[in-house]
XYZ file of N, CA and C in Angstrom:
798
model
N -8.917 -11.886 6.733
C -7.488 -11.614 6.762
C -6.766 -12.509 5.761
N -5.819 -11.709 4.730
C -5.322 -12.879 4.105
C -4.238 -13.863 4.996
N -3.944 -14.872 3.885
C -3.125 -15.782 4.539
C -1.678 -15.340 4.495
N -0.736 -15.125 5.755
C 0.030 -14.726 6.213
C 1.225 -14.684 4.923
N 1.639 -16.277 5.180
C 2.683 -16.794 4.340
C 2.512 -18.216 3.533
N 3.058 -18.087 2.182
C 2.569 -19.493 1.196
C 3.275 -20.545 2.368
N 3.155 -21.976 2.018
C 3.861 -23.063 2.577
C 5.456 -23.114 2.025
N 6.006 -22.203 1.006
C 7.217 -22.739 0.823
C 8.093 -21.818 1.275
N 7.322 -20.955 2.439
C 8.594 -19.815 2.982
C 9.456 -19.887 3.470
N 9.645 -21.203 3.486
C 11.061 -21.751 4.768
C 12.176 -21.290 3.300
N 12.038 -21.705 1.763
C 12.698 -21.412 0.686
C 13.433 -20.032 0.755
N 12.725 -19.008 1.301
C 13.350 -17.572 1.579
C 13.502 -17.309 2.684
N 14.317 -18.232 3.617
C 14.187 -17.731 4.699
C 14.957 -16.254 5.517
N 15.269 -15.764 4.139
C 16.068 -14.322 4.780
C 15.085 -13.279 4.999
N 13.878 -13.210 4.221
C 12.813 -12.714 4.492
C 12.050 -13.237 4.906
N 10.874 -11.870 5.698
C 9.628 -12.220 6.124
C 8.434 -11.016 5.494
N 7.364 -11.265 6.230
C 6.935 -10.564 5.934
C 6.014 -9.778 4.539
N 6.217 -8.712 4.192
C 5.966 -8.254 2.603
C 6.943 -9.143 1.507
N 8.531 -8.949 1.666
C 9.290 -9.706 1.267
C 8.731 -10.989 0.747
N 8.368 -11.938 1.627
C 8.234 -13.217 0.905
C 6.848 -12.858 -0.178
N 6.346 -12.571 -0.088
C 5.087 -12.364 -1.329
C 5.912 -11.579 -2.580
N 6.800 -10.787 -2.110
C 7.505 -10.051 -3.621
C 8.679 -11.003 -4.084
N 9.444 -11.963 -3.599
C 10.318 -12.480 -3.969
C 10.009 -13.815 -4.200
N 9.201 -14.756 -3.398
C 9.284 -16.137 -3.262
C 8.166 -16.876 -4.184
N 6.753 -15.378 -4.900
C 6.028 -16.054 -5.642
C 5.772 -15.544 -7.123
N 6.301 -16.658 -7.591
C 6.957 -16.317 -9.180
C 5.911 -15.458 -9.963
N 5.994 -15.218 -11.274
C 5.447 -15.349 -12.370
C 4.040 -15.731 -12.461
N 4.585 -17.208 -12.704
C 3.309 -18.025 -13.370
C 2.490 -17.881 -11.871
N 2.426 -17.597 -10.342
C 1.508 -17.506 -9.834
C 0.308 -16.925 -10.358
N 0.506 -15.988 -10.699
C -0.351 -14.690 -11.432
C -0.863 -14.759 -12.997
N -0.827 -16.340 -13.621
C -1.605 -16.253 -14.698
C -2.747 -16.242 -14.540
N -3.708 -15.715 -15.464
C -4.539 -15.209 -15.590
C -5.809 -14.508 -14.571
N -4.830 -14.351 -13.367
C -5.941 -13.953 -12.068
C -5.554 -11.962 -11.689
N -6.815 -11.957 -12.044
C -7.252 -10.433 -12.025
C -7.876 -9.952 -10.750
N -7.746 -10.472 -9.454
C -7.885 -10.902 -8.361
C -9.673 -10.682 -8.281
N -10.420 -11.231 -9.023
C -11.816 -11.042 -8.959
C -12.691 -11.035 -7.504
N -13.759 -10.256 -7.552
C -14.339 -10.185 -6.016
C -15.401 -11.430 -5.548
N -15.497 -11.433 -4.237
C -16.442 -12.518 -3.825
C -17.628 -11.936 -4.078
N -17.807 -10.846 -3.866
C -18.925 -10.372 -4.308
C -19.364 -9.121 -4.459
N -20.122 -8.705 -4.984
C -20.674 -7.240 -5.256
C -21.411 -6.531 -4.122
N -21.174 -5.148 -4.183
C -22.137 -4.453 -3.141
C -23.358 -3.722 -3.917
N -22.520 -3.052 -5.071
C -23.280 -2.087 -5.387
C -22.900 -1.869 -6.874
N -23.733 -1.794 -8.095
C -23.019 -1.479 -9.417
C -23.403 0.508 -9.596
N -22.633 1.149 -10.311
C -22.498 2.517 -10.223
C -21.501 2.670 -11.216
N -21.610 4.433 -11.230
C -20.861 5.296 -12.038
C -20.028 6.176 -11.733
N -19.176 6.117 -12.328
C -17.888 7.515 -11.950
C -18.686 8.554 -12.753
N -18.187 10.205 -12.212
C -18.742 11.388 -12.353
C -17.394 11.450 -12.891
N -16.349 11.450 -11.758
C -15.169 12.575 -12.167
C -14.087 11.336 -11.448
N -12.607 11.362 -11.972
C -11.561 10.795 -11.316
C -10.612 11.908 -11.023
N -10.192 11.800 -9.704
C -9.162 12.964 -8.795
C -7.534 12.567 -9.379
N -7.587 10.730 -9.149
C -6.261 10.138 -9.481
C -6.399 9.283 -9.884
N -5.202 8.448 -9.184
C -5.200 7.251 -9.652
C -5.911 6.215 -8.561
N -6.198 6.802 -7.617
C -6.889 5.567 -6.847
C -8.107 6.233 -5.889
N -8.912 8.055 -6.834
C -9.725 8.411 -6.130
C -11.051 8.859 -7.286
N -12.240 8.672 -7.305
C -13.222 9.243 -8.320
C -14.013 9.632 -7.359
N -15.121 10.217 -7.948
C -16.447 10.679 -7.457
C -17.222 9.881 -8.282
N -18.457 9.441 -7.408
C -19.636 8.942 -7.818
C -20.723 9.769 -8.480
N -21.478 9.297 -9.590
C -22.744 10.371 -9.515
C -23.348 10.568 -8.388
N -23.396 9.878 -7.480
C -24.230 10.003 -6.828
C -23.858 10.854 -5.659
N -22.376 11.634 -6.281
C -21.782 12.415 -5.098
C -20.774 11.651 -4.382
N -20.695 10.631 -3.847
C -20.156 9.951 -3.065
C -18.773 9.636 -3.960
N -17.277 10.226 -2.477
C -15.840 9.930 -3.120
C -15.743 8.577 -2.577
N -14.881 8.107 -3.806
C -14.651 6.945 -2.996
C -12.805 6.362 -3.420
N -12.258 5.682 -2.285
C -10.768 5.836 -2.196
C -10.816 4.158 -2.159
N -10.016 4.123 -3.746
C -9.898 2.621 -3.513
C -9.012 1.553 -2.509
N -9.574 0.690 -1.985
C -8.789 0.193 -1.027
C -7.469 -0.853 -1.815
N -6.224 -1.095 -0.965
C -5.254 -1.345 -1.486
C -4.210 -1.152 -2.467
N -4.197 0.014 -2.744
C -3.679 0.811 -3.194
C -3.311 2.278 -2.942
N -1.737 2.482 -3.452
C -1.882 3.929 -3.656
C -1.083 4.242 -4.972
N -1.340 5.939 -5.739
C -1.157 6.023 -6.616
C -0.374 7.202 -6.633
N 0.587 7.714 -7.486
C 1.217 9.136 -7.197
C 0.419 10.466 -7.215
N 0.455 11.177 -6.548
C -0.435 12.489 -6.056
C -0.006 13.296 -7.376
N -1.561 13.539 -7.734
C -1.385 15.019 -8.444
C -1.209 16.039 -7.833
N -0.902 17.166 -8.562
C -0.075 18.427 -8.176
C -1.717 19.338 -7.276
N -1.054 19.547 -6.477
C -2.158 20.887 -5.531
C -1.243 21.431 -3.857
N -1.705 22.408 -4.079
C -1.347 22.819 -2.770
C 0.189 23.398 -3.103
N 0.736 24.367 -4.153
C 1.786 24.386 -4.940
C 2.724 23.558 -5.335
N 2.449 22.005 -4.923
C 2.992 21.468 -4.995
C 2.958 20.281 -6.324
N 4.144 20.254 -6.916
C 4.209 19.682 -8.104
C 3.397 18.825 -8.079
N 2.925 17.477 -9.320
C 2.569 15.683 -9.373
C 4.287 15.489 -9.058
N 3.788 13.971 -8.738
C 4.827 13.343 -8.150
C 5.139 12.741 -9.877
N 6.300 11.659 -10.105
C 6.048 11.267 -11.253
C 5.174 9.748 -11.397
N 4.475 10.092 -12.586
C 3.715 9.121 -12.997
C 2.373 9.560 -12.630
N 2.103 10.252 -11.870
C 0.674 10.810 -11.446
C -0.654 10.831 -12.558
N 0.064 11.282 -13.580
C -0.989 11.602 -14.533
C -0.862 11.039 -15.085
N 0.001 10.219 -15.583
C -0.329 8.250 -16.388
C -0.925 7.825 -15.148
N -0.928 7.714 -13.694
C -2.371 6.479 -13.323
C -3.362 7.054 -13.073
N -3.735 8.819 -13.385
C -4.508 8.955 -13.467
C -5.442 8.743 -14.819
N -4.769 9.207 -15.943
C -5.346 8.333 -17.430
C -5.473 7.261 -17.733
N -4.999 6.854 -16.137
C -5.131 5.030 -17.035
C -6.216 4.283 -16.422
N -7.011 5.281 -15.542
C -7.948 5.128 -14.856
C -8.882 5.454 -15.486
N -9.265 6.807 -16.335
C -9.660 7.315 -16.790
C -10.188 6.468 -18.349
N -8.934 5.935 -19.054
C -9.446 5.097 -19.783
C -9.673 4.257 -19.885
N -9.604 3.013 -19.113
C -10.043 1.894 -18.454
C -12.058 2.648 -18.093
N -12.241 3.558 -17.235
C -13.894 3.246 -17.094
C -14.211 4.183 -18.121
N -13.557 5.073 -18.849
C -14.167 4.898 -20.665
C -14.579 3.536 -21.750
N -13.710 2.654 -21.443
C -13.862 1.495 -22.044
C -14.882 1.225 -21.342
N -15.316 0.958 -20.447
C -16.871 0.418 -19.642
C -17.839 1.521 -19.733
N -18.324 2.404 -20.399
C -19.000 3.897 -20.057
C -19.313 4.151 -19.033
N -18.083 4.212 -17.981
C -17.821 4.872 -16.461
C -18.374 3.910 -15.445
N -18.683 3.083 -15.729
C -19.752 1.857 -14.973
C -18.425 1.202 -14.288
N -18.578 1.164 -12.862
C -18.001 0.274 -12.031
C -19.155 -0.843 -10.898
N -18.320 -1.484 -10.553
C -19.087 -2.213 -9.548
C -18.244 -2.289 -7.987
N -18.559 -2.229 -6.742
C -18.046 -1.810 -5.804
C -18.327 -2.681 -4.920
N -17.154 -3.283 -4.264
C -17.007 -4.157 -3.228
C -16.480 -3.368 -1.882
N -17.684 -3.049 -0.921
C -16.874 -2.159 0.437
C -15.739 -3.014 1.459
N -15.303 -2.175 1.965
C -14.156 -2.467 2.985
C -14.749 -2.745 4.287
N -14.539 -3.876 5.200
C -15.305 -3.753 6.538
C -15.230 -2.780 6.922
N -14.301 -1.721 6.965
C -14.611 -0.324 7.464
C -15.391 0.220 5.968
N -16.224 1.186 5.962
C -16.723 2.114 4.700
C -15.899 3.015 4.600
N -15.621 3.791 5.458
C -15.176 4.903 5.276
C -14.154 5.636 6.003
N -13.582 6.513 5.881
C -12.210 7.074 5.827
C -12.660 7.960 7.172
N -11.697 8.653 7.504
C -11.884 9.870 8.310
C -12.052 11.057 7.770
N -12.160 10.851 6.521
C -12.617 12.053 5.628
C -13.736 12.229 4.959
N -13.814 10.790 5.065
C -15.955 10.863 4.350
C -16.149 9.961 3.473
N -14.842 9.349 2.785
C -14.333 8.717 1.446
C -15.363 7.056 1.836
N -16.035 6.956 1.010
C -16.150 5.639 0.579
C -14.673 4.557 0.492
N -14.673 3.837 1.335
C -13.815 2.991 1.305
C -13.771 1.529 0.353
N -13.285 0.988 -0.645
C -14.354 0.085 -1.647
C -12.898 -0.280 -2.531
N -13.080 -1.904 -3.121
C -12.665 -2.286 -4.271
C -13.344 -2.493 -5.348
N -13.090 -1.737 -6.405
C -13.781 -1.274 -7.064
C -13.390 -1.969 -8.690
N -13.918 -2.781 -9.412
C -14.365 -3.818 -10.643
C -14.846 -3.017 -12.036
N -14.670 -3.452 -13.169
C -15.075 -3.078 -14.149
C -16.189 -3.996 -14.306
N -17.296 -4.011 -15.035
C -18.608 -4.213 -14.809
C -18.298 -5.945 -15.934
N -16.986 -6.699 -16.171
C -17.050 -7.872 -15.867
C -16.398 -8.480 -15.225
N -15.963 -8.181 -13.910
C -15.253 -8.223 -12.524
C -14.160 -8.263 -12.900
N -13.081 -7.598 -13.703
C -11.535 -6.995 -13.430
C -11.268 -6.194 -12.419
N -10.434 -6.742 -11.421
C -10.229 -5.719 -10.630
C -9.373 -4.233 -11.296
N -9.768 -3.180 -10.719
C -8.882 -1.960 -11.049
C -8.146 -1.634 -10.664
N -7.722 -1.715 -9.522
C -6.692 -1.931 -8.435
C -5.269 -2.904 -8.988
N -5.863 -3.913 -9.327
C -4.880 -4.691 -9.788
C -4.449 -4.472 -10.979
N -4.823 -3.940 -11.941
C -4.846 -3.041 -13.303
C -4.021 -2.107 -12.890
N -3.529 -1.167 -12.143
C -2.941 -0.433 -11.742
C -1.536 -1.180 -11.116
N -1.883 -1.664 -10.472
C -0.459 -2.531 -9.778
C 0.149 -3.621 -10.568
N -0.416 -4.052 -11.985
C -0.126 -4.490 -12.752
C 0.891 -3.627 -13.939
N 0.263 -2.481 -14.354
C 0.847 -1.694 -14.940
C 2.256 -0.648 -14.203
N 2.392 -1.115 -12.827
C 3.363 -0.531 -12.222
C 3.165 1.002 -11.908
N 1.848 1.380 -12.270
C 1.386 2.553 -11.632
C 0.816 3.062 -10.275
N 0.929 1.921 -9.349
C 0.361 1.862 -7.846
C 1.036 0.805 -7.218
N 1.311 1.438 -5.777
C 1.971 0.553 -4.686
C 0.837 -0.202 -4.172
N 0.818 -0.994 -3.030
C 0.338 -2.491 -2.609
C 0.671 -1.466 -1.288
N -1.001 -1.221 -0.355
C -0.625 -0.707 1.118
C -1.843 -1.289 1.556
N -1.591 -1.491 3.308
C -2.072 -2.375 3.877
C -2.807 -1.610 5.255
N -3.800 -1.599 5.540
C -4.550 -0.599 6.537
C -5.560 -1.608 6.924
N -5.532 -2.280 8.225
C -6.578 -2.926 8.932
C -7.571 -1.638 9.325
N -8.974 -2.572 9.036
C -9.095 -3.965 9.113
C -9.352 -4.171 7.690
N -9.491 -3.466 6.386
C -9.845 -3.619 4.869
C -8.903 -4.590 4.533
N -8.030 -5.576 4.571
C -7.454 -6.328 4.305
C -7.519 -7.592 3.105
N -9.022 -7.759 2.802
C -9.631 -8.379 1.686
C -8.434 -8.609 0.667
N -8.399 -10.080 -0.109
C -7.495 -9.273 -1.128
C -6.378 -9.217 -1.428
N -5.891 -8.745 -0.245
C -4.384 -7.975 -0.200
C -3.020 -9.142 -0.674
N -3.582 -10.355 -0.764
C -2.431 -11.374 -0.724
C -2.380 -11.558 -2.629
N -3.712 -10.762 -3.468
C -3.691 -11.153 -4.627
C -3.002 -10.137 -5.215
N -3.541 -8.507 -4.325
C -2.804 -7.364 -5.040
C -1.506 -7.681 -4.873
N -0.413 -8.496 -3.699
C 0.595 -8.402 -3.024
C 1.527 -9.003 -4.680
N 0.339 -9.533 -4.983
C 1.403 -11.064 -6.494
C 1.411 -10.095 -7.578
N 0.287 -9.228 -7.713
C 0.224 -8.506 -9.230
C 1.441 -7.375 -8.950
N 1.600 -7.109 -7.792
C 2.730 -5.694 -7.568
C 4.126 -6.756 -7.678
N 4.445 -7.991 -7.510
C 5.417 -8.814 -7.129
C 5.561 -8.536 -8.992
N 4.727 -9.306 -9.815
C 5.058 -9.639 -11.449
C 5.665 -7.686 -11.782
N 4.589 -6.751 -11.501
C 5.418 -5.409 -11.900
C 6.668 -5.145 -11.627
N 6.944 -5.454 -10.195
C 7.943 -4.796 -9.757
C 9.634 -5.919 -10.543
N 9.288 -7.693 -10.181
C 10.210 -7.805 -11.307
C 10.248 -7.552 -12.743
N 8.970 -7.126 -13.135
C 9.680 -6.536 -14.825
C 9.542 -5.158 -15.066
N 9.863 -4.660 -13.730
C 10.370 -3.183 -13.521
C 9.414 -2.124 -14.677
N 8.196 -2.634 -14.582
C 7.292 -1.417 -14.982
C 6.795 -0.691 -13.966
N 6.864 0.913 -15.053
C 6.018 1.826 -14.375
C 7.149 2.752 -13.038
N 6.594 2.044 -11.913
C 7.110 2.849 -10.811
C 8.237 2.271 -10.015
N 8.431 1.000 -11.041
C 9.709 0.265 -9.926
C 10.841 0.255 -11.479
N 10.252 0.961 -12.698
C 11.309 1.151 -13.645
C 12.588 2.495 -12.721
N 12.169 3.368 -11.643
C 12.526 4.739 -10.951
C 13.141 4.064 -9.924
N 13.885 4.815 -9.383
C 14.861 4.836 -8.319
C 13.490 5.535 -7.191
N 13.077 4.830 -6.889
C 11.797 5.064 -5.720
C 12.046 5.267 -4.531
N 12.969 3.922 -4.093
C 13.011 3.704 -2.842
C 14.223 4.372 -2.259
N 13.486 5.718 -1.161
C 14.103 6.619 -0.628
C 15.366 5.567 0.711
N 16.449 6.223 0.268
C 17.375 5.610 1.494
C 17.241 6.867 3.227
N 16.991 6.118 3.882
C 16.862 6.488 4.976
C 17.566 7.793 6.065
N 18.941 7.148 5.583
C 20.149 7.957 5.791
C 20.508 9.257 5.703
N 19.349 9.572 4.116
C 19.650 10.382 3.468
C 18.284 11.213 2.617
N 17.625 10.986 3.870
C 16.159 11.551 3.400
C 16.061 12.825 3.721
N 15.390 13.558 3.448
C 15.367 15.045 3.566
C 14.441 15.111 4.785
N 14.877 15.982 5.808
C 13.954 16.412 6.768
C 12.571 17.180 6.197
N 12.424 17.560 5.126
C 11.115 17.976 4.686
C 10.410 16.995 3.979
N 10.704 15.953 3.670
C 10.224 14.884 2.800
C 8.590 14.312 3.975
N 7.798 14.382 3.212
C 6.027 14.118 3.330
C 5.358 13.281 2.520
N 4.671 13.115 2.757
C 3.641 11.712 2.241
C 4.071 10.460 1.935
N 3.610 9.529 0.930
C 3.719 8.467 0.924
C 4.937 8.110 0.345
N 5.865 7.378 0.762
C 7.177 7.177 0.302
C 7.629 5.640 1.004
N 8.335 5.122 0.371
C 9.077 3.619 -0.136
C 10.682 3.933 0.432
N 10.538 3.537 1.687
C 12.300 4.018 2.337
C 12.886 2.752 2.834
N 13.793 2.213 2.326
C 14.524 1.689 3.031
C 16.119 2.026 3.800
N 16.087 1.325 4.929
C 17.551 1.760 5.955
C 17.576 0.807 7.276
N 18.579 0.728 7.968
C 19.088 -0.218 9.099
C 18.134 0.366 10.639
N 17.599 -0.379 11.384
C 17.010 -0.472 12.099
C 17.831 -0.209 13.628
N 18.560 1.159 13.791
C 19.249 1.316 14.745
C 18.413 1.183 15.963
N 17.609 1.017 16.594
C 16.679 0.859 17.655
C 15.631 0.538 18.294
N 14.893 -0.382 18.865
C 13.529 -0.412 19.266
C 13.090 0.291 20.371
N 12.604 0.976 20.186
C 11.783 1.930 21.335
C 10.511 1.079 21.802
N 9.425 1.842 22.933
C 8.477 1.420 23.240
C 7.846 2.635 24.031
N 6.681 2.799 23.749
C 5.571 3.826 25.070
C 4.507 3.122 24.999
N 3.292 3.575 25.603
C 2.769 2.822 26.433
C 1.372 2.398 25.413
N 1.290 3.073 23.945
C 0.715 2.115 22.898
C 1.598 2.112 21.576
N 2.735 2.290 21.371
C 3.354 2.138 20.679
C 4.718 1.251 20.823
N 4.901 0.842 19.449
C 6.352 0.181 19.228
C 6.793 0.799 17.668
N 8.093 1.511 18.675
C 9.162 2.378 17.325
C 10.143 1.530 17.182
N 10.542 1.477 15.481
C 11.307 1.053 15.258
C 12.229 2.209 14.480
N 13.440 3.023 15.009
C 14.054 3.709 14.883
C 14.699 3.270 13.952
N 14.764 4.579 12.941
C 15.958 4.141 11.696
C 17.169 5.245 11.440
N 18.541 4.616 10.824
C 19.412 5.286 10.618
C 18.712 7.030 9.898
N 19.189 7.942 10.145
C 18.745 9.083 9.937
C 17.645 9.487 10.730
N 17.230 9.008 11.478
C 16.192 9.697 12.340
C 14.759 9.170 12.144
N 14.354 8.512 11.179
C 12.893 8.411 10.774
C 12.600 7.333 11.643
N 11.362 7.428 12.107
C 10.888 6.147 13.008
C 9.742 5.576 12.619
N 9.672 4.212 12.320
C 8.143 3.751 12.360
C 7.420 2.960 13.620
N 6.239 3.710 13.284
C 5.101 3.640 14.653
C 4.362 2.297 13.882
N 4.559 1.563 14.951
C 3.779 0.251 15.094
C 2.678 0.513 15.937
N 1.166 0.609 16.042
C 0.684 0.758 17.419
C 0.170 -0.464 17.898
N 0.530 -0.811 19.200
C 0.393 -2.095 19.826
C -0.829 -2.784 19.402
N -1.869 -1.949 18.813
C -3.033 -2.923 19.043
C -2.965 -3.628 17.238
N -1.930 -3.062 16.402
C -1.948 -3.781 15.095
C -0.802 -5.200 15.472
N -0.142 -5.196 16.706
C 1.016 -6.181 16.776
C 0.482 -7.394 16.076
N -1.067 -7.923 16.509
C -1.556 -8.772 16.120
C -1.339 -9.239 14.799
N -1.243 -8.719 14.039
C -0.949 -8.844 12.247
C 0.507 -9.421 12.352
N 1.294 -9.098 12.971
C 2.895 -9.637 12.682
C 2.775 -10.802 13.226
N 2.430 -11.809 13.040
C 2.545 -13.233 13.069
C 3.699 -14.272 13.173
N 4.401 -14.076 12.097
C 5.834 -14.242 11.658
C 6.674 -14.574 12.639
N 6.721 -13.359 13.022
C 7.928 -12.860 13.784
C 7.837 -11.539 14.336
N 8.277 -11.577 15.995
C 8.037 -10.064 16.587
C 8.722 -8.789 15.959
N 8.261 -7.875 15.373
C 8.821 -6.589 14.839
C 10.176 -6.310 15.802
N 9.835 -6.385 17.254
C 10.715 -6.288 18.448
C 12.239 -6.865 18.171
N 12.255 -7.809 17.060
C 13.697 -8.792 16.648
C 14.318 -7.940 15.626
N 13.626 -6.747 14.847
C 13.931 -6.131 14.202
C 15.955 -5.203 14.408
N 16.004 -5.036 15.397
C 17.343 -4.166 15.412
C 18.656 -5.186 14.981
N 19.135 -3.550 14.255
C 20.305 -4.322 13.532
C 19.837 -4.673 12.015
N 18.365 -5.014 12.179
C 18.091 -5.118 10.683
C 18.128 -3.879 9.347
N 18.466 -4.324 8.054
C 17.451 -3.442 6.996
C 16.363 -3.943 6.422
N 15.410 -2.491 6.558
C 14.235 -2.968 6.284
C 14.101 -2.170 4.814
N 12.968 -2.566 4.255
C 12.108 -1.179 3.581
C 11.043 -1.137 4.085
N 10.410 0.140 4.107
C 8.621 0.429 4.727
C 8.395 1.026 4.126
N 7.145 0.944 4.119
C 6.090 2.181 3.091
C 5.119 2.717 3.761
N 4.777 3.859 3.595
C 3.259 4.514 4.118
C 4.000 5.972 4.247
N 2.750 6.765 5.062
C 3.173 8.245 4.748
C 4.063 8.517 5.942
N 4.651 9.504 5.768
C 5.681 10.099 6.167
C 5.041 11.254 6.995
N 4.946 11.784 8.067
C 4.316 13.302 9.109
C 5.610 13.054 9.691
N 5.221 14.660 10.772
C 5.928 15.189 11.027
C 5.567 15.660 12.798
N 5.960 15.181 13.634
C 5.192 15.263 15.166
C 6.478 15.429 15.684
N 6.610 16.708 16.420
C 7.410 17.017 17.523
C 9.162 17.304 17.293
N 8.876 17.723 15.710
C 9.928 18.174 14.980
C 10.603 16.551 14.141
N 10.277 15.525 14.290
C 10.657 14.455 13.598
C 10.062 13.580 13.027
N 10.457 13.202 12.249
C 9.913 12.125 11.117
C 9.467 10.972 11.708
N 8.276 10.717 11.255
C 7.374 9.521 11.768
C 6.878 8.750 9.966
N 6.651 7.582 10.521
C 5.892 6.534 9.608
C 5.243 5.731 10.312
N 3.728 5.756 10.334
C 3.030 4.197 10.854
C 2.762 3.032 9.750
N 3.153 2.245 10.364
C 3.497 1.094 9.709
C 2.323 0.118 10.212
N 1.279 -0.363 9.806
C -0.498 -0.768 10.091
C 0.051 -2.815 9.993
N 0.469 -2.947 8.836
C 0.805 -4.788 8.788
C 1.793 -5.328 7.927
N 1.776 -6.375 8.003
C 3.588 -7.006 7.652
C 3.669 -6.761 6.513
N 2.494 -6.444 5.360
C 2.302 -5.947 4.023
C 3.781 -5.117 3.932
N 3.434 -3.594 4.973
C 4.099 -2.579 4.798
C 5.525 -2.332 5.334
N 5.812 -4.027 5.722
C 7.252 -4.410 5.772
C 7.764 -5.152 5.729
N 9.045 -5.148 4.712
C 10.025 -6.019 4.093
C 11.463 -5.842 5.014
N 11.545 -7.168 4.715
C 13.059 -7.220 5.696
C 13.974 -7.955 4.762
N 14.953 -7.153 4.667
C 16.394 -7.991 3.278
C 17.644 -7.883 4.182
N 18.669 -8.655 3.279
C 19.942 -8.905 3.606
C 20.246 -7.906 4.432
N 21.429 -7.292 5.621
C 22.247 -6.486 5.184
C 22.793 -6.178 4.342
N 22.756 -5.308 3.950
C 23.495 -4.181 3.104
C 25.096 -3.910 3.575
């Protein structure tokens, strides 16, 4: 598990959470660290890349890089999002420069509920790719126990993008809450005021202005360390992760403090 919070968080104390890793650690944290792996599982080849954060193996095997996500290409009539096909080329030419050769570090979980190889995945002289991506401002920083490895190095390379507003934080991204579309799906960056805490009997909702709620499920509480999510009302937050649709309303599960930032009122 990474380490929660640096020692100088008392410095920001308006945030917690994701927040203090995007605001409180500068720049120069992030010279020259490409968040390299402890170690290798397996060295291999890409066949084919889907996106920006999915390939196929020769050997058949998909695999979905952990800590990250990247904008969806177009399927299902549905447009690319923007930027889709810059992180998918930039994936693409990155393991051209290596002749498709990666090296693969798995996730304590392997695999997905879909079959996906779960893995951080290296250019064959340990650059991470992941961070290459969140460096270039072409991929968000998401957080899914128990794969957690990591996550405090991708958290700094998305911190340097996002203040010099490359890529995906150059866009007006972050959906306001208020004013989200009842059809709005998948992965999306919303921030809005925290009109409510709910509770059932494995969950904790944190209700937001316009209707959208994020699902905490009790057994991730453990990760919020900080501070109880429960102190949340009254607050604005931003959250990230995907967006469904259960029982005619908008849901978001929200997995660890990664995937939430808490700022000023507005």
């Amino acid at each position: 598990m990474p380490q929660a919070f640096p020692k100088k968080a008392s410095q920001c104390g308006r945030l917690f959470y994701f927040g203090l890793w995007l605001l409180c650690l500068g720049p120069t944290a992030l010279a020259g660290s490409q968040c390299p792996p402890s170690h290798i599982d397996v060295k291999t080849s890409v066949s084919y890349v889907y996106d920006g954060d999915t390939v196929r193996l020769h050997s058949g095997d998909k695999v979905r890089l952990i800590g990250i996500n990247t904008p969806e290409m177009a399927r299902d009539k549905r447009p690319a999002e923007p930027l889709a096909s810059e992180a998918r080329q930039a994936l693409i030419t990155l393991l051209a420069r290596h002749e498709q050769q990666i090296s693969l570090r798995y996730g304590q979980q392997q695999r997905d509920r879909y079959g996906r190889l779960l893995a951080h995945a290296y250019t064959p002289q340990g650059e991470s790719i992941s961070a290459h991506l969140l460096d270039a401002g072409l991929a968000s920083l998401i957080a899914i126990p128990p794969n957690l490895t990591g996550l405090d190095c991708y958290a700094r390379v998305e911190q340097r993008a996002r203040h010099q507003q490359r890529g995906l934080w150059a866009q007006p991204g972050i959906r306001d809450s208020a004013n989200l579309s009842r059809h709005a799906r998948g992965f999306t960056i919303v921030r809005g005021r925290v009109v409510r805490i709910g509770e059932s009997r494995h969950n904790l909702w944190l209700n937001m202005a316009g209707g959208l709620a994020l699902r905490i499920a009790k057994k991730d509480l453990r990760w919020f360390e900080q501070e109880s999510p429960r102190a949340l009302a009254g607050r604005h937050v931003i959250a990230r992760g995907w967006i469904y649709a259960r029982k005619g309303k908008q849901r978001m599960q929200v997995h660890h403090p990664y995937a939430l930032e808490v700022i000023d009122n507005e």
